[in-house]
mmCIF file of C-alpha atoms and ligand atoms in Angstrom:
data_model
loop_
_atom_site.group_PDB
_atom_site.id
_atom_site.type_symbol
_atom_site.label_atom_id
_atom_site.label_comp_id
_atom_site.label_asym_id
_atom_site.label_seq_id
_atom_site.Cartn_x
_atom_site.Cartn_y
_atom_site.Cartn_z
ATOM 1 C CA MET J 98 96.167 96.076 61.848
ATOM 2 C CA ARG J 99 95.952 99.129 64.100
ATOM 3 C CA LEU J 100 94.704 97.547 67.091
ATOM 4 C CA ILE J 101 94.020 98.786 70.594
ATOM 5 C CA LEU J 102 93.432 96.453 73.618
ATOM 6 C CA LEU J 103 91.443 97.669 76.416
ATOM 7 C CA GLY J 104 90.456 96.952 79.437
ATOM 8 C CA PRO J 105 91.309 97.084 83.256
ATOM 9 C CA PRO J 106 94.925 96.540 85.077
ATOM 10 C CA GLY J 107 95.503 92.527 85.410
ATOM 11 C CA ALA J 108 93.170 91.796 82.331
ATOM 12 C CA GLY J 109 95.587 90.263 80.727
ATOM 13 C CA LYS J 110 96.745 92.705 78.267
ATOM 14 C CA GLY J 111 99.939 92.130 77.652
ATOM 15 C CA THR J 112 99.342 88.741 78.044
ATOM 16 C CA GLN J 113 97.374 88.913 75.060
ATOM 17 C CA ALA J 114 99.387 91.409 73.070
ATOM 18 C CA VAL J 115 102.745 89.217 72.788
ATOM 19 C CA ARG J 116 100.068 86.596 71.179
ATOM 20 C CA ILE J 117 98.297 88.765 68.863
ATOM 21 C CA ALA J 118 101.816 90.872 67.872
ATOM 22 C CA GLU J 119 103.044 87.822 67.078
ATOM 23 C CA ARG J 120 100.355 86.345 65.161
ATOM 24 C CA HIS J 121 99.519 89.714 62.837
ATOM 25 C CA HIS J 122 103.737 90.627 62.363
ATOM 26 C CA ILE J 123 103.225 94.071 64.299
ATOM 27 C CA PRO J 124 104.786 95.864 67.139
ATOM 28 C CA HIS J 125 103.397 95.498 70.517
ATOM 29 C CA ILE J 126 103.450 98.881 72.053
ATOM 30 C CA SER J 127 102.830 99.277 75.687
ATOM 31 C CA THR J 128 103.402 102.684 77.311
ATOM 32 C CA GLY J 129 103.372 100.565 80.832
ATOM 33 C CA ASP J 130 106.561 99.081 79.200
ATOM 34 C CA ILE J 131 107.941 102.393 77.727
ATOM 35 C CA LEU J 132 107.610 103.842 81.190
ATOM 36 C CA ARG J 133 109.716 101.137 83.229
ATOM 37 C CA ALA J 134 112.352 100.994 80.979
ATOM 38 C CA ASN J 135 112.870 105.027 81.298
ATOM 39 C CA VAL J 136 111.712 105.030 85.326
ATOM 40 C CA ARG J 137 115.281 101.887 84.934
ATOM 41 C CA GLU J 138 117.064 103.595 82.838
ATOM 42 C CA GLY J 139 116.466 107.107 85.106
ATOM 43 C CA THR J 140 115.500 109.378 82.159
ATOM 44 C CA GLU J 141 113.834 112.791 82.779
ATOM 45 C CA LEU J 142 110.512 111.109 81.383
ATOM 46 C CA GLY J 143 110.966 108.319 84.118
ATOM 47 C CA THR J 144 111.705 110.216 86.740
ATOM 48 C CA GLU J 145 108.850 112.456 86.500
ATOM 49 C CA ALA J 146 105.963 109.254 85.483
ATOM 50 C CA LYS J 147 107.745 107.235 88.522
ATOM 51 C CA GLY J 148 105.984 109.028 91.710
ATOM 52 C CA TYR J 149 102.341 108.174 89.652
ATOM 53 C CA MET J 150 103.011 105.210 88.801
ATOM 54 C CA ASP J 151 103.931 104.067 91.930
ATOM 55 C CA ALA J 152 100.615 105.485 93.426
ATOM 56 C CA GLY J 153 98.580 103.999 90.651
ATOM 57 C CA ASP J 154 97.560 107.134 89.465
ATOM 58 C CA LEU J 155 97.863 107.882 85.586
ATOM 59 C CA VAL J 156 101.140 109.929 84.030
ATOM 60 C CA PRO J 157 99.921 113.531 82.643
ATOM 61 C CA ASP J 158 98.474 112.968 79.028
ATOM 62 C CA ASP J 159 100.672 115.527 77.384
ATOM 63 C CA LEU J 160 103.904 113.479 78.620
ATOM 64 C CA ILE J 161 102.011 110.093 77.204
ATOM 65 C CA ILE J 162 100.981 111.516 74.187
ATOM 66 C CA ALA J 163 104.023 112.923 72.965
ATOM 67 C CA MET J 164 105.440 109.404 74.215
ATOM 68 C CA VAL J 165 103.042 107.584 71.779
ATOM 69 C CA GLY J 166 103.641 110.346 68.779
ATOM 70 C CA GLU J 167 107.435 109.277 68.686
ATOM 71 C CA ARG J 168 106.829 105.873 68.919
ATOM 72 C CA ILE J 169 104.518 105.257 65.785
ATOM 73 C CA THR J 170 107.457 107.068 63.643
ATOM 74 C CA LEU J 171 109.431 104.399 64.328
ATOM 75 C CA PRO J 172 109.660 102.056 61.010
ATOM 76 C CA ASP J 173 108.289 98.799 62.167
ATOM 77 C CA ALA J 174 104.842 100.531 63.136
ATOM 78 C CA ALA J 175 104.575 101.344 59.355
ATOM 79 C CA GLU J 176 102.653 98.211 58.801
ATOM 80 C CA GLY J 177 100.224 98.373 61.951
ATOM 81 C CA PHE J 178 100.537 98.093 65.493
ATOM 82 C CA LEU J 179 99.182 96.965 69.406
ATOM 83 C CA PHE J 180 98.830 99.389 71.611
ATOM 84 C CA ASP J 181 98.639 98.082 74.974
ATOM 85 C CA GLY J 182 97.419 100.367 78.048
ATOM 86 C CA PHE J 183 96.918 103.363 75.447
ATOM 87 C CA PRO J 184 94.680 104.885 74.914
ATOM 88 C CA ARG J 185 94.000 105.876 78.798
ATOM 89 C CA THR J 186 92.078 109.153 78.979
ATOM 90 C CA VAL J 187 89.229 110.539 76.504
ATOM 91 C CA PRO J 188 92.027 113.464 75.616
ATOM 92 C CA GLN J 189 94.613 110.655 74.901
ATOM 93 C CA ALA J 190 91.945 109.313 72.754
ATOM 94 C CA GLU J 191 91.410 112.018 70.995
ATOM 95 C CA ALA J 192 95.135 112.959 70.347
ATOM 96 C CA LEU J 193 95.855 109.408 68.989
ATOM 97 C CA GLY J 194 92.580 110.324 66.636
ATOM 98 C CA GLN J 195 94.001 113.497 65.569
ATOM 99 C CA LEU J 196 97.772 111.412 64.937
ATOM 100 C CA LEU J 197 96.200 108.789 63.014
ATOM 101 C CA ALA J 198 94.165 111.415 60.713
ATOM 102 C CA GLU J 199 97.037 113.064 59.543
ATOM 103 C CA ARG J 200 98.400 110.023 58.758
ATOM 104 C CA ASP J 201 95.682 108.310 57.210
ATOM 105 C CA GLU J 202 96.012 104.826 58.665
ATOM 106 C CA PRO J 203 92.724 104.849 60.906
ATOM 107 C CA LEU J 204 92.072 101.871 63.599
ATOM 108 C CA ASP J 205 90.707 98.914 62.502
ATOM 109 C CA ALA J 206 89.793 97.253 66.155
ATOM 110 C CA VAL J 207 89.466 98.001 69.734
ATOM 111 C CA LEU J 208 89.504 94.871 71.896
ATOM 112 C CA ARG J 209 88.066 94.910 74.978
ATOM 113 C CA LEU J 210 88.899 92.120 77.666
ATOM 114 C CA ALA J 211 86.195 91.965 80.112
ATOM 115 C CA VAL J 212 86.705 90.338 83.795
ATOM 116 C CA ASP J 213 85.613 89.670 87.330
ATOM 117 C CA GLU J 214 87.307 92.494 90.088
ATOM 118 C CA ARG J 215 87.895 89.511 92.029
ATOM 119 C CA GLU J 216 89.903 87.779 89.674
ATOM 120 C CA ILE J 217 91.640 90.905 88.521
ATOM 121 C CA VAL J 218 93.430 91.039 92.030
ATOM 122 C CA THR J 219 94.122 87.914 92.503
ATOM 123 C CA ARG J 220 95.926 87.785 88.592
ATOM 124 C CA ILE J 221 97.769 90.756 89.386
ATOM 125 C CA THR J 222 98.855 90.457 92.713
ATOM 126 C CA GLY J 223 100.148 86.783 91.501
ATOM 127 C CA ARG J 224 102.142 88.149 88.343
ATOM 128 C CA ARG J 225 105.552 87.873 88.048
ATOM 129 C CA THR J 226 107.918 89.640 85.524
ATOM 130 C CA CYS J 227 111.155 88.720 83.847
ATOM 131 C CA SER J 228 113.668 91.748 84.815
ATOM 132 C CA GLY J 229 115.361 90.137 81.451
ATOM 133 C CA CYS J 230 113.499 90.111 78.988
ATOM 134 C CA GLY J 231 110.057 91.128 80.005
ATOM 135 C CA ARG J 232 107.950 87.855 79.660
ATOM 136 C CA ILE J 233 104.922 87.786 82.062
ATOM 137 C CA PHE J 234 104.137 84.458 84.807
ATOM 138 C CA HIS J 235 101.843 84.258 87.446
ATOM 139 C CA VAL J 236 103.027 81.917 90.562
ATOM 140 C CA ARG J 237 99.927 79.879 90.223
ATOM 141 C CA TYR J 238 98.452 80.500 86.792
ATOM 142 C CA ASP J 239 101.120 80.087 84.631
ATOM 143 C CA PRO J 240 104.311 79.510 87.241
ATOM 144 C CA PRO J 241 108.079 79.202 85.603
ATOM 145 C CA THR J 242 109.673 75.821 86.150
ATOM 146 C CA ALA J 243 112.114 76.803 88.446
ATOM 147 C CA ASP J 244 111.408 79.043 91.262
ATOM 148 C CA ASN J 245 111.475 82.850 90.367
ATOM 149 C CA VAL J 246 113.856 82.091 87.189
ATOM 150 C CA CYS J 247 112.526 83.086 83.466
ATOM 151 C CA ASP J 248 112.255 80.029 81.200
ATOM 152 C CA ASP J 249 112.946 81.778 78.404
ATOM 153 C CA CYS J 250 116.225 83.980 79.625
ATOM 154 C CA ASN J 251 117.215 82.810 83.317
ATOM 155 C CA GLY J 252 116.330 85.753 84.170
ATOM 156 C CA PRO J 253 114.992 86.860 87.774
ATOM 157 C CA LEU J 254 111.544 87.028 87.997
ATOM 158 C CA VAL J 255 110.280 90.194 90.131
ATOM 159 C CA GLN J 256 106.895 91.611 91.775
ATOM 160 C CA ARG J 257 106.246 95.593 89.784
ATOM 161 C CA ASP J 258 106.211 98.007 92.665
ATOM 162 C CA ASP J 259 102.695 99.014 91.671
ATOM 163 C CA ASP J 260 101.247 95.309 91.992
ATOM 164 C CA THR J 261 100.303 95.598 95.887
ATOM 165 C CA GLU J 262 96.594 94.942 96.705
ATOM 166 C CA ASP J 263 96.033 98.729 97.643
ATOM 167 C CA VAL J 264 98.134 99.881 94.652
ATOM 168 C CA VAL J 265 95.957 97.683 92.555
ATOM 169 C CA LEU J 266 92.805 99.142 94.036
ATOM 170 C CA ASN J 267 93.435 102.585 93.539
ATOM 171 C CA ARG J 268 94.360 101.610 89.618
ATOM 172 C CA LEU J 269 90.858 100.071 89.467
ATOM 173 C CA ALA J 270 89.043 103.230 90.855
ATOM 174 C CA VAL J 271 91.168 105.216 88.294
ATOM 175 C CA TYR J 272 90.827 102.607 85.096
ATOM 176 C CA ARG J 273 86.629 103.225 86.228
ATOM 177 C CA ARG J 274 87.098 106.826 86.088
ATOM 178 C CA SER J 275 89.352 107.787 83.409
ATOM 179 C CA THR J 276 89.689 104.674 81.145
ATOM 180 C CA GLU J 277 86.220 103.074 80.969
ATOM 181 C CA PRO J 278 84.809 106.477 78.874
ATOM 182 C CA LEU J 279 86.498 105.284 76.309
ATOM 183 C CA GLU J 280 84.685 102.280 75.732
ATOM 184 C CA ASP J 281 81.916 104.361 74.729
ATOM 185 C CA PHE J 282 83.892 106.539 73.207
ATOM 186 C CA TYR J 283 85.057 103.478 71.115
ATOM 187 C CA TRP J 284 81.562 102.042 70.616
ATOM 188 C CA GLN J 285 80.398 104.763 69.147
ATOM 189 C CA ARG J 286 82.728 105.025 66.335
ATOM 190 C CA GLY J 287 82.226 101.400 65.701
ATOM 191 C CA LEU J 288 85.565 100.222 66.489
ATOM 192 C CA LEU J 289 84.369 98.331 69.931
ATOM 193 C CA ARG J 290 84.953 94.229 69.888
ATOM 194 C CA ASP J 291 83.907 92.230 73.207
ATOM 195 C CA VAL J 292 86.960 89.567 73.816
ATOM 196 C CA GLU J 293 85.801 86.779 76.447
ATOM 197 C CA ALA J 294 88.613 86.878 78.954
ATOM 198 C CA ALA J 295 88.153 84.608 81.818
ATOM 199 C CA GLY J 296 89.332 81.449 80.597
ATOM 200 C CA SER J 297 93.136 80.328 80.231
ATOM 201 C CA PRO J 298 95.119 82.842 78.121
ATOM 202 C CA ASP J 299 95.556 80.223 75.235
ATOM 203 C CA GLU J 300 91.387 79.916 74.746
ATOM 204 C CA VAL J 301 91.313 84.062 75.314
ATOM 205 C CA ALA J 302 93.768 84.725 72.373
ATOM 206 C CA GLU J 303 91.452 81.758 70.259
ATOM 207 C CA HIS J 304 88.793 84.637 71.036
ATOM 208 C CA ALA J 305 90.986 87.741 70.461
ATOM 209 C CA PHE J 306 92.200 85.912 66.763
ATOM 210 C CA ALA J 307 88.214 84.771 65.693
ATOM 211 C CA ILE J 308 87.407 88.209 65.876
ATOM 212 C CA LEU J 309 90.378 89.433 64.194
ATOM 213 C CA ASP J 310 90.315 86.962 61.212
ATOM 214 C CA GLU J 311 86.412 87.732 61.013
ATOM 215 C CA LEU J 312 87.389 91.707 60.849
ATOM 216 C CA SER J 313 90.436 90.429 57.836
ATOM 217 C CA ALA J 314 87.803 88.845 55.785
ATOM 218 C CA ARG J 315 84.941 91.736 55.591
ATOM 219 C CA SER J 316 87.955 94.298 54.418
HETATM 220 P P1 AP5 R 90 100.312 99.326 82.917
HETATM 221 O O1 AP5 R 90 101.794 98.538 82.228
HETATM 222 O O2 AP5 R 90 99.580 99.323 81.584
HETATM 223 O O3 AP5 R 90 99.707 98.293 83.551
HETATM 224 P P2 AP5 R 90 97.934 97.821 84.069
HETATM 225 O O4 AP5 R 90 97.069 98.707 82.466
HETATM 226 O O5 AP5 R 90 97.726 98.292 84.754
HETATM 227 O O6 AP5 R 90 97.928 97.032 83.323
HETATM 228 P P3 AP5 R 90 98.852 95.382 83.759
HETATM 229 O O7 AP5 R 90 99.991 95.273 83.203
HETATM 230 O O8 AP5 R 90 98.871 95.611 85.290
HETATM 231 O O9 AP5 R 90 97.932 94.336 83.525
HETATM 232 P P4 AP5 R 90 97.470 93.374 81.818
HETATM 233 O O10 AP5 R 90 96.482 93.490 81.281
HETATM 234 O O11 AP5 R 90 98.940 93.912 80.793
HETATM 235 O O12 AP5 R 90 97.514 91.698 82.703
HETATM 236 P P5 AP5 R 90 99.284 90.868 82.136
HETATM 237 O O13 AP5 R 90 98.871 90.409 81.020
HETATM 238 O O14 AP5 R 90 100.387 91.150 83.537
HETATM 239 O O15 AP5 R 90 100.411 100.478 83.350
HETATM 240 C C1 AP5 R 90 100.976 100.761 84.697
HETATM 241 C C2 AP5 R 90 100.912 102.640 84.955
HETATM 242 O O16 AP5 R 90 102.350 103.134 83.751
HETATM 243 C C3 AP5 R 90 99.857 102.919 85.093
HETATM 244 O O17 AP5 R 90 99.194 102.800 86.171
HETATM 245 C C4 AP5 R 90 100.249 104.172 84.782
HETATM 246 O O18 AP5 R 90 101.089 105.123 86.101
HETATM 247 C C5 AP5 R 90 100.994 104.307 84.094
HETATM 248 N N1 AP5 R 90 101.025 104.149 82.482
HETATM 249 C C6 AP5 R 90 100.907 104.040 81.490
HETATM 250 N N2 AP5 R 90 100.440 103.603 80.472
HETATM 251 C C7 AP5 R 90 99.815 105.063 80.989
HETATM 252 C C8 AP5 R 90 98.961 106.114 79.754
HETATM 253 N N3 AP5 R 90 98.013 105.242 78.741
HETATM 254 N N4 AP5 R 90 98.508 107.127 80.278
HETATM 255 C C9 AP5 R 90 98.489 107.160 81.594
HETATM 256 N N5 AP5 R 90 99.740 106.456 82.489
HETATM 257 C C10 AP5 R 90 100.312 104.892 82.194
HETATM 258 O O19 AP5 R 90 98.191 89.785 83.228
HETATM 259 C C11 AP5 R 90 98.365 89.544 84.412
HETATM 260 C C12 AP5 R 90 98.527 88.392 85.061
HETATM 261 O O20 AP5 R 90 97.583 87.567 84.927
HETATM 262 C C13 AP5 R 90 99.618 87.782 85.025
HETATM 263 O O21 AP5 R 90 100.500 87.441 86.481
HETATM 264 C C14 AP5 R 90 99.396 86.648 84.108
HETATM 265 O O22 AP5 R 90 100.558 85.696 83.945
HETATM 266 C C15 AP5 R 90 98.176 86.476 84.556
HETATM 267 N N6 AP5 R 90 96.797 86.044 83.391
HETATM 268 C C16 AP5 R 90 96.996 86.511 82.112
HETATM 269 N N7 AP5 R 90 95.820 86.166 81.485
HETATM 270 C C17 AP5 R 90 95.486 85.401 82.698
HETATM 271 C C18 AP5 R 90 94.606 84.140 81.708
HETATM 272 N N8 AP5 R 90 93.335 84.523 81.272
HETATM 273 N N9 AP5 R 90 94.132 83.122 83.136
HETATM 274 C C19 AP5 R 90 94.687 83.107 83.845
HETATM 275 N N10 AP5 R 90 95.918 84.024 84.218
HETATM 276 C C20 AP5 R 90 96.003 84.967 83.397
#
């Protein structure tokens, strides 16, 4: 399946992407994760992206589109993919549409995660991410067994540089301004599906699985 997860920062896209990608045997492609890896490795892309990311602003479309264009040509994406955090602007969505049309690989669905804004700030400011394997935790909702240590790989848990309250508020404003128009963009193309995102991560995953099962049954 070729899927997009759409939703504001902290809605739970990364948390759900891991579950959906595993169940459907497709790669989880997070533009945020790819950018953070570039920042860590000090690549030219990472150096250029870092200032935007730290401020909670979007990295320019041309950089993102080139990065995604390369990523979807890798063999693991031949049978499908799940985008998390991409596209984020109408020009990105149009560029993706063109790339997929050239490959004759249409999207199956865009899953929108809807969560209350106050809940978002609580989710993001409590997030801790494993610096080893990238697993996502939450200090209250999904704490690790031992303080600040990953359950999976024993790596240290860290707080993302852009997870402070003032940067989160800017990320939400940027979402409303630049990314929310994609809801209408994909609704008009008959691809938008709403996933109730207010329950526990497993409950949210069940909602998403039910939608995807229904889509599979129809095709
Ligand atoms: P990115 O990494 O994509 O961040 P984001 O979209 O802001 O989303 P987050 O990763 O913050 O949240 P999420 O929805 O994945 O939530 P999560 O599952 O972690 O982008 C970062 C930056 O990179 C951008 O600001 C931009 O600068 C740049 N960038 C990336 N892509 C770009 C693009 N396409 N164009 C331009 N620039 C781009 O969950 C959050 C917390 O909540 C966790 O602690 C989790 O444990 C908890 N949680 C999750 N689900 C639940 C639940 N159901 N109940 C309780 N807690 C939950």
